[in-house]
Coordinates of N, CA, C and O in Angstrom, one line a residue:
X1490 N 14.2 -12.1 -21.4 CA 12.8 -12.7 -21.3 C 12.9 -14.2 -21.6 O 13.7 -14.6 -22.4
X1491 N 12.0 -14.9 -20.9 CA 12.0 -16.4 -21.1 C 10.8 -16.8 -21.9 O 9.8 -16.2 -21.9
X1492 N 11.1 -17.9 -22.7 CA 10.0 -18.6 -23.4 C 9.3 -19.5 -22.4 O 10.0 -20.1 -21.6
X1493 N 8.0 -19.7 -22.4 CA 7.1 -19.3 -23.4 C 6.5 -17.9 -23.2 O 5.8 -17.4 -24.0
X1494 N 6.8 -17.2 -22.1 CA 6.2 -15.9 -21.8 C 6.5 -14.9 -22.9 O 5.8 -14.0 -23.1
X1495 N 7.7 -15.1 -23.5 CA 8.0 -14.1 -24.6 C 7.4 -14.3 -25.9 O 7.5 -13.5 -26.8
X1496 N 6.7 -15.4 -26.0 CA 6.0 -15.7 -27.3 C 4.9 -14.7 -27.5 O 4.2 -14.4 -26.6
X1497 N 4.8 -14.2 -28.8 CA 3.7 -13.2 -29.1 C 2.4 -13.9 -29.1 O 1.4 -13.2 -29.2
X1498 N 2.3 -15.2 -28.9 CA 1.0 -15.9 -29.0 C 0.5 -16.3 -27.6 O -0.5 -17.1 -27.5
X1499 N 1.1 -15.7 -26.6 CA 0.6 -16.0 -25.2 C 0.3 -14.7 -24.5 O 0.7 -13.6 -25.0
X1500 N -0.4 -14.7 -23.4 CA -0.5 -13.5 -22.5 C 0.5 -13.7 -21.4 O 0.4 -14.7 -20.6
X1501 N 1.5 -12.9 -21.4 CA 2.5 -13.0 -20.4 C 2.1 -12.2 -19.2 O 1.6 -11.1 -19.2
X1502 N 2.4 -12.8 -18.0 CA 2.0 -12.2 -16.7 C 3.2 -11.7 -15.9 O 4.2 -12.4 -15.7
X1503 N 3.1 -10.5 -15.4 CA 4.0 -9.8 -14.5 C 3.4 -9.9 -13.1 O 2.3 -10.3 -12.9
X1504 N 4.2 -9.3 -12.1 CA 3.8 -9.4 -10.7 C 3.8 -8.1 -10.0 O 4.5 -7.2 -10.3
X1505 N 2.9 -8.0 -9.0 CA 2.7 -6.8 -8.2 C 2.8 -7.2 -6.7 O 2.7 -8.3 -6.3
X1506 N 3.0 -6.2 -5.9 CA 2.9 -6.2 -4.4 C 1.7 -5.4 -4.0 O 1.6 -4.2 -4.4
X1507 N 0.7 -6.0 -3.3 CA -0.5 -5.3 -3.0 C -0.5 -4.8 -1.5 O -0.1 -5.6 -0.6
X1508 N -0.9 -3.6 -1.4 CA -1.0 -3.0 -0.1 C -2.5 -2.7 0.1 O -3.1 -2.0 -0.6
X1509 N -3.1 -3.4 1.1 CA -4.6 -3.3 1.3 C -4.9 -3.2 2.8 O -4.1 -3.5 3.7
X1510 N -6.0 -2.6 3.0 CA -6.5 -2.4 4.4 C -8.0 -2.6 4.4 O -8.7 -2.0 3.6
X1511 N -8.5 -3.4 5.3 CA -10.0 -3.6 5.4 C -10.5 -4.1 4.0 O -11.6 -3.6 3.6
X1512 N -9.8 -4.9 3.3 CA -10.2 -5.5 2.0 C -10.3 -4.5 0.9 O -11.0 -4.7 -0.1
X1513 N -9.7 -3.3 1.1 CA -9.6 -2.3 0.1 C -8.2 -2.1 -0.4 O -7.3 -2.0 0.5
X1514 N -8.0 -1.9 -1.7 CA -6.7 -1.7 -2.2 C -6.2 -0.3 -1.9 O -6.9 0.7 -2.2
X1515 N -5.1 -0.1 -1.2 CA -4.6 1.2 -0.9 C -3.6 1.6 -2.0 O -3.6 2.7 -2.5
X1516 N -2.8 0.6 -2.4 CA -1.7 0.8 -3.3 C -1.3 -0.5 -3.9 O -1.3 -1.5 -3.2
X1517 N -0.8 -0.5 -5.1 CA -0.3 -1.7 -5.8 C 0.9 -1.2 -6.6 O 0.9 -0.3 -7.4
X1518 N 2.1 -1.9 -6.3 CA 3.3 -1.5 -6.9 C 4.0 -2.7 -7.6 O 3.6 -3.9 -7.3
X1519 N 5.0 -2.5 -8.3 CA 5.8 -3.6 -8.9 C 6.4 -4.5 -7.8 O 6.9 -4.0 -6.8
X1520 N 6.2 -5.8 -8.0 CA 6.8 -6.7 -7.0 C 8.3 -6.8 -7.2 O 8.8 -7.3 -8.3
X1521 N 9.0 -6.3 -6.2 CA 10.5 -6.5 -6.3 C 11.0 -6.5 -4.8 O 11.2 -5.5 -4.2
X1522 N 11.2 -7.7 -4.4 CA 11.7 -7.9 -3.0 C 13.1 -8.5 -3.0 O 13.5 -9.2 -2.2
X1523 N 13.9 -8.1 -4.1 CA 15.3 -8.6 -4.2 C 16.1 -7.9 -3.1 O 15.8 -6.9 -2.6
X1524 N 17.2 -8.5 -2.6 CA 17.9 -9.6 -3.3 C 17.4 -11.0 -2.9 O 17.8 -11.9 -3.6
X1525 N 16.6 -11.2 -1.9 CA 16.3 -12.6 -1.5 C 14.8 -12.9 -1.5 O 14.4 -14.0 -1.3
X1526 N 13.9 -11.9 -1.9 CA 12.5 -12.2 -1.8 C 11.8 -12.3 -3.1 O 10.6 -12.4 -3.2
X1527 N 12.5 -12.4 -4.2 CA 11.9 -12.5 -5.5 C 11.4 -11.2 -6.1 O 11.4 -10.2 -5.5
X1528 N 11.2 -11.3 -7.4 CA 10.7 -10.1 -8.1 C 10.1 -10.5 -9.4 O 10.3 -11.6 -9.9
X1529 N 9.3 -9.6 -10.0 CA 8.7 -9.9 -11.3 C 9.8 -9.8 -12.4 O 10.7 -9.1 -12.2
X1530 N 9.6 -10.5 -13.4 CA 10.4 -10.4 -14.6 C 9.9 -9.3 -15.5 O 9.2 -8.4 -15.0
X1531 N 10.3 -9.4 -16.7 CA 9.8 -8.5 -17.7 C 11.0 -8.0 -18.5 O 12.1 -8.0 -18.0
X1532 N 10.7 -7.6 -19.7 CA 11.8 -7.1 -20.5 C 11.4 -7.1 -22.0 O 10.3 -7.0 -22.4
X1533 N 12.5 -7.3 -22.8 CA 12.3 -7.2 -24.2 C 12.9 -8.5 -24.8 O 14.1 -8.8 -24.5
X1534 N 12.2 -9.2 -25.7 CA 12.7 -10.4 -26.3 C 13.8 -10.2 -27.2 O 13.8 -9.2 -28.0
X1535 N 14.8 -11.1 -27.2 CA 15.9 -11.1 -28.1 C 15.6 -11.9 -29.3 O 16.3 -11.9 -30.3
X1536 N 14.5 -12.7 -29.3 CA 14.1 -13.6 -30.3 C 12.9 -13.1 -31.2 O 13.0 -13.1 -32.4
X1537 N 11.9 -12.7 -30.5 CA 10.6 -12.4 -31.2 C 10.5 -10.9 -31.5 O 10.8 -10.0 -30.6
X1538 N 10.1 -10.5 -32.7 CA 10.0 -9.1 -33.0 C 8.7 -8.5 -32.3 O 7.9 -9.3 -31.8
X1539 N 8.6 -7.2 -32.3 CA 7.4 -6.6 -31.7 C 6.2 -7.0 -32.5 O 6.1 -6.8 -33.7
X1540 N 5.2 -7.6 -31.9 CA 3.9 -8.0 -32.6 C 3.1 -6.8 -32.9 O 3.2 -5.7 -32.2
X1541 N 2.2 -6.9 -33.8 CA 1.4 -5.8 -34.3 C 0.6 -5.2 -33.1 O 0.5 -4.0 -33.0
X1542 N 0.1 -6.0 -32.2 CA -0.7 -5.4 -31.1 C 0.2 -4.6 -30.1 O -0.4 -3.8 -29.3
X1543 N 1.5 -4.6 -30.2 CA 2.3 -3.8 -29.3 C 3.0 -2.6 -30.1 O 3.7 -1.9 -29.4
X1544 N 2.7 -2.4 -31.3 CA 3.3 -1.4 -32.1 C 3.2 0.0 -31.5 O 4.1 0.8 -31.7
X1545 N 2.1 0.3 -30.8 CA 1.9 1.6 -30.2 C 2.1 1.7 -28.7 O 1.6 2.6 -28.0
X1546 N 2.8 0.7 -28.2 CA 2.9 0.6 -26.7 C 4.2 1.1 -26.2 O 4.5 1.0 -25.0
X1547 N 5.1 1.7 -27.0 CA 6.3 2.3 -26.6 C 7.2 1.3 -25.9 O 7.8 1.6 -24.8
X1548 N 7.3 0.1 -26.4 CA 8.2 -1.0 -25.9 C 9.6 -0.4 -26.0 O 10.0 0.0 -27.1
X1549 N 10.4 -0.4 -24.9 CA 11.8 0.1 -25.0 C 12.7 -0.9 -25.7 O 12.4 -2.0 -26.0
X1550 N 13.9 -0.5 -25.9 CA 15.0 -1.4 -26.3 C 15.4 -2.3 -25.1 O 15.2 -1.9 -24.0
X1551 N 15.9 -3.4 -25.4 CA 16.4 -4.3 -24.4 C 17.4 -3.6 -23.5 O 18.3 -2.9 -24.0
X1552 N 17.3 -3.7 -22.2 CA 18.3 -3.1 -21.3 C 19.7 -3.7 -21.4 O 20.7 -3.1 -21.1
X1553 N 19.8 -4.9 -21.9 CA 21.1 -5.6 -22.0 C 21.7 -5.5 -23.4 O 22.9 -5.3 -23.5
X1554 N 20.9 -5.6 -24.5 CA 21.5 -5.6 -25.8 C 21.0 -4.5 -26.7 O 21.5 -4.4 -27.8
X1555 N 20.1 -3.7 -26.2 CA 19.5 -2.6 -27.0 C 18.6 -3.1 -28.2 O 18.2 -2.3 -29.1
X1556 N 18.3 -4.4 -28.2 CA 17.5 -5.0 -29.3 C 16.0 -4.5 -29.1 O 15.6 -4.3 -28.0
X1557 N 15.3 -4.3 -30.1 CA 13.9 -3.9 -30.1 C 13.0 -5.1 -30.4 O 13.0 -5.5 -31.6
X1558 N 12.4 -5.7 -29.5 CA 11.6 -6.9 -29.7 C 10.3 -6.9 -28.9 O 9.9 -5.9 -28.3
X1559 N 9.7 -8.1 -28.8 CA 8.4 -8.3 -28.1 C 8.6 -7.9 -26.7 O 9.5 -8.4 -26.0
X1560 N 7.7 -7.1 -26.1 CA 7.8 -6.7 -24.7 C 7.0 -7.6 -23.9 O 5.9 -8.0 -24.2
X1561 N 7.5 -7.9 -22.7 CA 6.7 -8.7 -21.7 C 6.9 -8.0 -20.3 O 7.9 -7.4 -20.1
X1562 N 5.9 -8.1 -19.5 CA 4.6 -8.9 -19.7 C 3.5 -8.1 -20.4 O 3.7 -6.9 -20.7
X1563 N 2.4 -8.7 -20.5 CA 1.2 -8.1 -21.1 C 0.3 -7.5 -20.0 O -0.3 -6.4 -20.1
X1564 N 0.1 -8.3 -18.9 CA -0.7 -8.0 -17.8 C 0.0 -8.4 -16.5 O 1.0 -9.0 -16.6
X1565 N -0.6 -8.0 -15.4 CA 0.0 -8.3 -14.1 C -1.1 -8.7 -13.1 O -2.3 -8.4 -13.3
X1566 N -0.6 -9.3 -12.0 CA -1.5 -9.6 -10.9 C -0.6 -9.7 -9.6 O 0.6 -9.7 -9.7
X1567 N -1.2 -9.9 -8.5 CA -0.5 -10.0 -7.2 C 0.4 -11.2 -7.3 O 0.0 -12.3 -7.6
X1568 N 1.7 -11.0 -7.0 CA 2.7 -12.1 -7.1 C 3.6 -12.2 -5.9 O 4.2 -13.2 -5.6
X1569 N 3.6 -11.2 -5.0 CA 4.4 -11.2 -3.8 C 3.9 -12.3 -2.9 O 2.7 -12.4 -2.6
X1570 N 4.8 -13.2 -2.5 CA 4.5 -14.3 -1.6 C 3.9 -13.8 -0.3 O 3.2 -14.6 0.4
X1571 N 4.1 -12.6 0.1 CA 3.6 -12.1 1.3 C 2.2 -11.6 1.2 O 1.4 -11.5 2.2
X1572 N 1.8 -11.3 0.0 CA 0.4 -10.7 -0.3 C -0.3 -11.5 -1.4 O -1.2 -11.0 -2.0
X1573 N 0.1 -12.7 -1.6 CA -0.4 -13.5 -2.7 C -1.7 -14.2 -2.5 O -2.6 -13.6 -2.0
X1574 N -1.8 -15.4 -2.8 CA -3.0 -16.2 -2.8 C -3.1 -17.2 -1.7 O -2.1 -18.0 -1.5
X1575 N -4.2 -17.2 -1.0 CA -4.4 -18.2 0.1 C -4.8 -19.5 -0.6 O -5.8 -19.6 -1.3
X1576 N -4.1 -20.6 -0.4 CA -4.4 -21.9 -1.0 C -4.2 -23.0 0.1 O -3.5 -22.7 1.1
X1577 N -4.7 -24.1 -0.2 CA -4.5 -25.3 0.7 C -3.5 -26.2 0.1 O -3.7 -26.6 -1.0
X1578 N -2.4 -26.5 0.9 CA -1.4 -27.4 0.4 C -1.2 -28.4 1.5 O -1.0 -28.1 2.7
X1579 N -1.4 -29.7 1.1 CA -1.3 -30.8 2.1 C -2.2 -30.5 3.3 O -1.8 -30.8 4.5
X1580 N -3.4 -30.0 3.1 CA -4.4 -29.8 4.1 C -4.2 -28.6 5.0 O -4.9 -28.3 5.9
X1581 N -3.2 -27.7 4.6 CA -2.9 -26.6 5.4 C -3.0 -25.3 4.6 O -2.5 -25.3 3.4
X1582 N -3.6 -24.2 5.1 CA -3.6 -23.0 4.4 C -2.2 -22.3 4.4 O -1.5 -22.3 5.4
X1583 N -1.9 -21.7 3.3 CA -0.7 -20.9 3.2 C -0.9 -19.9 2.1 O -1.8 -20.0 1.3
X1584 N 0.0 -18.9 2.1 CA 0.0 -17.9 1.1 C 1.1 -18.2 0.1 O 2.2 -18.4 0.5
X1585 N 0.8 -18.2 -1.2 CA 1.8 -18.4 -2.2 C 1.8 -17.2 -3.1 O 0.9 -16.4 -3.2
X1586 N 2.9 -17.1 -3.9 CA 3.0 -16.0 -4.8 C 3.8 -16.4 -6.1 O 3.9 -17.5 -6.4
X1587 N 4.3 -15.4 -6.7 CA 5.1 -15.6 -7.9 C 4.2 -15.4 -9.1 O 3.0 -15.5 -9.1
X1588 N 4.9 -15.1 -10.2 CA 4.1 -14.9 -11.5 C 3.6 -16.3 -11.9 O 2.6 -16.3 -12.7
X1589 N 4.1 -17.4 -11.3 CA 3.5 -18.7 -11.6 C 2.2 -18.8 -10.9 O 1.4 -19.7 -11.2
X1590 N 1.9 -18.0 -9.9 CA 0.6 -17.9 -9.3 C -0.4 -17.0 -10.1 O -1.6 -17.2 -10.2
X1591 N 0.2 -16.0 -10.7 CA -0.6 -15.0 -11.5 C -1.1 -15.7 -12.8 O -2.3 -15.5 -13.1
X1592 N -0.3 -16.4 -13.5 CA -0.7 -17.0 -14.7 C -2.0 -17.9 -14.6 O -2.9 -17.7 -15.4
X1593 N -2.1 -18.8 -13.7 CA -3.3 -19.6 -13.6 C -4.5 -18.8 -13.1 O -5.7 -19.0 -13.5
X1594 N -4.2 -17.7 -12.3 CA -5.3 -16.8 -11.9 C -5.9 -16.1 -13.1 O -7.1 -16.0 -13.3
X1595 N -5.0 -15.7 -14.0 CA -5.5 -15.0 -15.3 C -6.2 -16.0 -16.2 O -7.2 -15.7 -16.8
X1596 N -5.7 -17.2 -16.2 CA -6.3 -18.2 -17.1 C -7.8 -18.5 -16.5 O -8.7 -18.7 -17.3
X1597 N -7.9 -18.5 -15.2 CA -9.2 -18.7 -14.6 C -10.1 -17.6 -14.9 O -11.3 -17.8 -15.1
X1598 N -9.6 -16.3 -14.9 CA -10.4 -15.2 -15.2 C -11.0 -15.3 -16.6 O -12.1 -15.1 -16.9
X1599 N -10.1 -15.6 -17.5 CA -10.5 -15.8 -18.9 C -11.5 -16.9 -19.1 O -12.4 -16.8 -19.9
X1600 N -11.3 -18.0 -18.4 CA -12.3 -19.1 -18.4 C -13.6 -18.7 -17.9 O -14.7 -19.0 -18.5
X1601 N -13.7 -17.9 -16.9 CA -14.9 -17.4 -16.3 C -15.6 -16.4 -17.4 O -16.8 -16.4 -17.5
X1602 N -14.8 -15.6 -18.0 CA -15.3 -14.7 -19.0 C -15.9 -15.5 -20.2 O -17.0 -15.2 -20.7
X1603 N -15.2 -16.5 -20.6 CA -15.7 -17.4 -21.7 C -17.0 -18.0 -21.3 O -18.0 -18.0 -22.1
X1604 N -17.1 -18.5 -20.1 CA -18.3 -19.1 -19.6 C -19.5 -18.1 -19.6 O -20.6 -18.4 -20.0
X1605 N -19.2 -16.9 -19.0 CA -20.3 -15.9 -18.9 C -20.8 -15.4 -20.2 O -21.9 -15.2 -20.4
X1606 N -19.8 -15.2 -21.2 CA -20.2 -14.7 -22.5 C -20.7 -15.8 -23.4 O -21.1 -15.5 -24.5
X1607 N -20.6 -17.0 -23.0 CA -21.0 -18.2 -23.8 C -20.3 -18.3 -25.1 O -20.9 -18.6 -26.1
X1608 N -19.0 -17.9 -25.1 CA -18.2 -18.0 -26.4 C -16.8 -18.2 -26.0 O -16.4 -17.9 -24.9
X1609 N -16.0 -18.7 -26.9 CA -14.6 -18.8 -26.7 C -13.9 -17.5 -27.2 O -14.0 -17.2 -28.4
X1610 N -13.2 -16.9 -26.3 CA -12.5 -15.6 -26.7 C -11.3 -15.9 -27.7 O -11.1 -15.1 -28.5
X1611 N -10.6 -17.0 -27.5 CA -9.5 -17.2 -28.3 C -8.3 -16.2 -28.1 O -8.1 -15.8 -26.9
X1612 N -7.6 -15.9 -29.1 CA -6.5 -15.0 -29.0 C -7.0 -13.5 -28.8 O -7.5 -12.9 -29.7
X1613 N -6.8 -13.0 -27.6 CA -7.4 -11.7 -27.3 C -6.3 -10.6 -27.0 O -6.6 -9.5 -26.6
X1614 N -5.1 -10.9 -27.4 CA -4.0 -9.9 -27.1 C -4.3 -8.5 -27.8 O -4.1 -7.5 -27.2
X1615 N -4.8 -8.6 -29.0 CA -5.1 -7.3 -29.7 C -6.2 -6.6 -28.9 O -6.1 -5.3 -28.7
X1616 N -7.2 -7.3 -28.5 CA -8.3 -6.6 -27.7 C -7.7 -6.0 -26.4 O -8.1 -4.9 -26.1
X1617 N -6.9 -6.7 -25.7 CA -6.3 -6.2 -24.5 C -5.5 -4.9 -24.7 O -5.6 -4.0 -23.9
X1618 N -4.8 -4.9 -25.8 CA -4.0 -3.7 -26.1 C -4.8 -2.5 -26.6 O -4.4 -1.4 -26.5
X1619 N -5.9 -2.8 -27.2 CA -6.8 -1.8 -27.7 C -7.8 -1.2 -26.7 O -8.5 -0.2 -26.9
X1620 N -7.8 -1.8 -25.5 CA -8.8 -1.4 -24.4 C -8.0 -1.1 -23.1 O -8.2 -1.8 -22.1
X1621 N -7.2 -0.1 -23.1 CA -6.4 0.2 -21.9 C -7.3 0.5 -20.7 O -6.8 0.4 -19.5
X1622 N -8.5 0.9 -20.9 CA -9.4 1.3 -19.8 C -9.8 0.1 -18.9 O -10.3 0.3 -17.8
X1623 N -9.5 -1.1 -19.3 CA -9.9 -2.3 -18.5 C -8.8 -2.6 -17.5 O -9.0 -3.6 -16.7
X1624 N -7.8 -1.8 -17.4 CA -6.6 -2.1 -16.5 C -6.5 -1.1 -15.4 O -6.7 0.1 -15.6
X1625 N -6.0 -1.5 -14.2 CA -5.5 -0.6 -13.2 C -4.0 -0.5 -13.4 O -3.3 -1.5 -13.4
X1626 N -3.6 0.7 -13.7 CA -2.2 0.9 -14.1 C -1.3 0.8 -12.8 O -1.7 1.3 -11.8
X1627 N -0.2 0.2 -13.0 CA 0.8 0.1 -11.9 C 1.9 1.1 -12.3 O 2.6 0.8 -13.3
X1628 N 2.1 2.1 -11.6 CA 3.1 3.2 -12.0 C 4.2 3.4 -11.1 O 5.0 4.3 -11.3
X1629 N 4.3 2.5 -10.1 CA 5.5 2.7 -9.1 C 6.3 1.4 -9.0 O 5.7 0.3 -9.0
X1630 N 7.6 1.5 -8.9 CA 8.4 0.4 -8.7 C 9.2 0.0 -9.9 O 9.2 0.7 -11.0
X1631 N 10.0 -1.0 -9.8 CA 10.9 -1.5 -10.9 C 11.2 -2.9 -10.7 O 10.9 -3.5 -9.7
X1632 N 11.8 -3.5 -11.8 CA 12.2 -4.9 -11.7 C 13.7 -5.0 -11.8 O 14.3 -6.0 -12.3
X1633 N 14.4 -3.9 -11.4 CA 15.9 -3.9 -11.5 C 16.5 -4.9 -10.6 O 16.1 -5.0 -9.4
X1634 N 17.5 -5.6 -11.0 CA 18.2 -6.5 -10.2 C 19.3 -5.8 -9.4 O 19.6 -4.6 -9.7
X1635 N 19.9 -6.4 -8.5 CA 21.0 -5.8 -7.6 C 22.3 -5.8 -8.3 O 23.2 -5.1 -7.9
X1636 N 22.5 -6.7 -9.3 CA 23.8 -6.7 -10.0 C 23.7 -5.9 -11.3 O 23.0 -6.3 -12.2
X1637 N 24.3 -4.8 -11.3 CA 24.4 -4.0 -12.6 C 23.1 -3.1 -12.8 O 23.1 -2.4 -13.8
X1638 N 22.2 -3.1 -11.9 CA 21.0 -2.3 -12.0 C 20.3 -2.4 -13.3 O 19.8 -1.5 -13.9
X1639 N 20.3 -3.6 -13.9 CA 19.6 -3.9 -15.2 C 18.1 -4.1 -14.9 O 17.7 -4.8 -13.9
X1640 N 17.3 -3.6 -15.7 CA 15.8 -3.8 -15.6 C 15.1 -2.6 -16.0 O 15.6 -1.7 -16.7
X1641 N 13.8 -2.5 -15.6 CA 12.9 -1.4 -16.1 C 12.1 -0.9 -14.9 O 12.0 -1.5 -13.9
X1642 N 11.6 0.3 -15.2 CA 10.7 1.0 -14.2 C 9.3 1.1 -14.7 O 9.1 1.2 -15.9
X1643 N 8.4 1.1 -13.7 CA 6.9 1.2 -14.1 C 6.7 2.7 -14.5 O 7.4 3.6 -14.2
X1644 N 5.6 2.9 -15.3 CA 5.2 4.2 -15.8 C 3.8 4.2 -16.1 O 3.1 3.2 -16.0
X1645 N 3.2 5.3 -16.6 CA 1.8 5.4 -16.9 C 1.3 4.5 -18.0 O 0.2 4.0 -17.9
X1646 N 2.1 4.2 -19.0 CA 1.7 3.4 -20.1 C 2.1 2.0 -19.9 O 2.2 1.5 -18.8
X1647 N 2.2 1.2 -21.0 CA 2.7 -0.1 -20.9 C 4.1 -0.1 -20.4 O 4.9 0.9 -20.7
X1648 N 4.5 -1.0 -19.5 CA 5.9 -1.1 -19.0 C 6.3 -2.5 -18.9 O 5.5 -3.4 -18.8
X1649 N 7.6 -2.7 -18.9 CA 8.3 -4.0 -18.9 C 8.3 -4.6 -17.5 O 9.1 -5.5 -17.2
X1650 N 7.5 -4.1 -16.6 CA 7.3 -4.7 -15.2 C 6.0 -5.3 -15.0 O 5.8 -6.4 -14.6
X1651 N 4.9 -4.5 -15.4 CA 3.5 -5.0 -15.2 C 2.7 -4.9 -16.5 O 1.5 -4.9 -16.4
X1652 N 3.3 -4.7 -17.6 CA 2.6 -4.6 -18.9 C 1.6 -3.5 -18.9 O 1.9 -2.3 -18.6
X1653 N 0.4 -3.8 -19.3 CA -0.7 -2.8 -19.3 C -1.3 -2.6 -18.0 O -2.1 -1.7 -17.8
X1654 N -1.0 -3.4 -17.0 CA -1.5 -3.3 -15.6 C -2.3 -4.5 -15.2 O -2.2 -5.6 -15.8
X1655 N -3.1 -4.3 -14.1 CA -3.9 -5.4 -13.6 C -5.3 -5.3 -14.2 O -5.9 -4.3 -14.0
X1656 N -5.7 -6.4 -14.9 CA -7.0 -6.3 -15.5 C -8.1 -6.3 -14.5 O -8.1 -7.1 -13.5
X1657 N -9.1 -5.5 -14.7 CA -10.4 -5.5 -13.9 C -11.3 -6.4 -14.6 O -11.8 -6.1 -15.7
X1658 N -11.6 -7.6 -14.1 CA -12.4 -8.6 -14.8 C -13.7 -8.2 -15.3 O -14.0 -8.5 -16.5
X1659 N -14.5 -7.4 -14.5 CA -15.8 -6.9 -15.0 C -15.6 -6.0 -16.2 O -16.3 -6.1 -17.2
X1660 N -14.6 -5.2 -16.2 CA -14.3 -4.3 -17.3 C -13.9 -5.0 -18.5 O -14.3 -4.6 -19.7
X1661 N -13.1 -6.1 -18.4 CA -12.7 -6.9 -19.5 C -13.9 -7.5 -20.1 O -14.1 -7.5 -21.4
X1662 N -14.8 -8.1 -19.3 CA -16.0 -8.7 -19.8 C -16.9 -7.7 -20.5 O -17.3 -8.0 -21.6
X1663 N -17.1 -6.5 -20.0 CA -17.9 -5.5 -20.6 C -17.3 -5.0 -21.9 O -18.1 -4.6 -22.8
X1664 N -16.0 -5.0 -22.0 CA -15.4 -4.5 -23.2 C -15.5 -5.5 -24.4 O -15.3 -5.1 -25.6
X1665 N -15.9 -6.7 -24.1 CA -16.0 -7.7 -25.2 C -17.4 -7.6 -25.8 O -17.8 -8.1 -26.8

């Protein structure tokens, strides 16, 4: 895992691939288009210990060293460049992706929640881990690489591909 995403003081973002039809979500899976299309990261920190808010999340041992540390990501969003975000770059529309697209999207969501609730949420990692119902779980796919098959698979609970899942903004707001 890379810093700063592995810091226990940030919300780390993973990535998904969205399958939609007529503006309705059909399915959402772990983003993994390797070997040449990119993939979400995720894993277990070799530096930071498991923070208190992850104590009951069944964070696995590191796939490479078997160390037991901070698990990343915490949450996820659409990251596949084929199903990502429509933006204007140099006056032209294009679709971008990557977890570097997910992070500002999540920051925007939290800014909107701050504005709507008329308060500063501050450090909400504990709240996100205590309120699993605010997420759409991503239970299919993996972030395994093609060399050595190292990585993790999605499952029903927290996982090292998409964390707790994709937050549903209205549910996050209502849970506060």
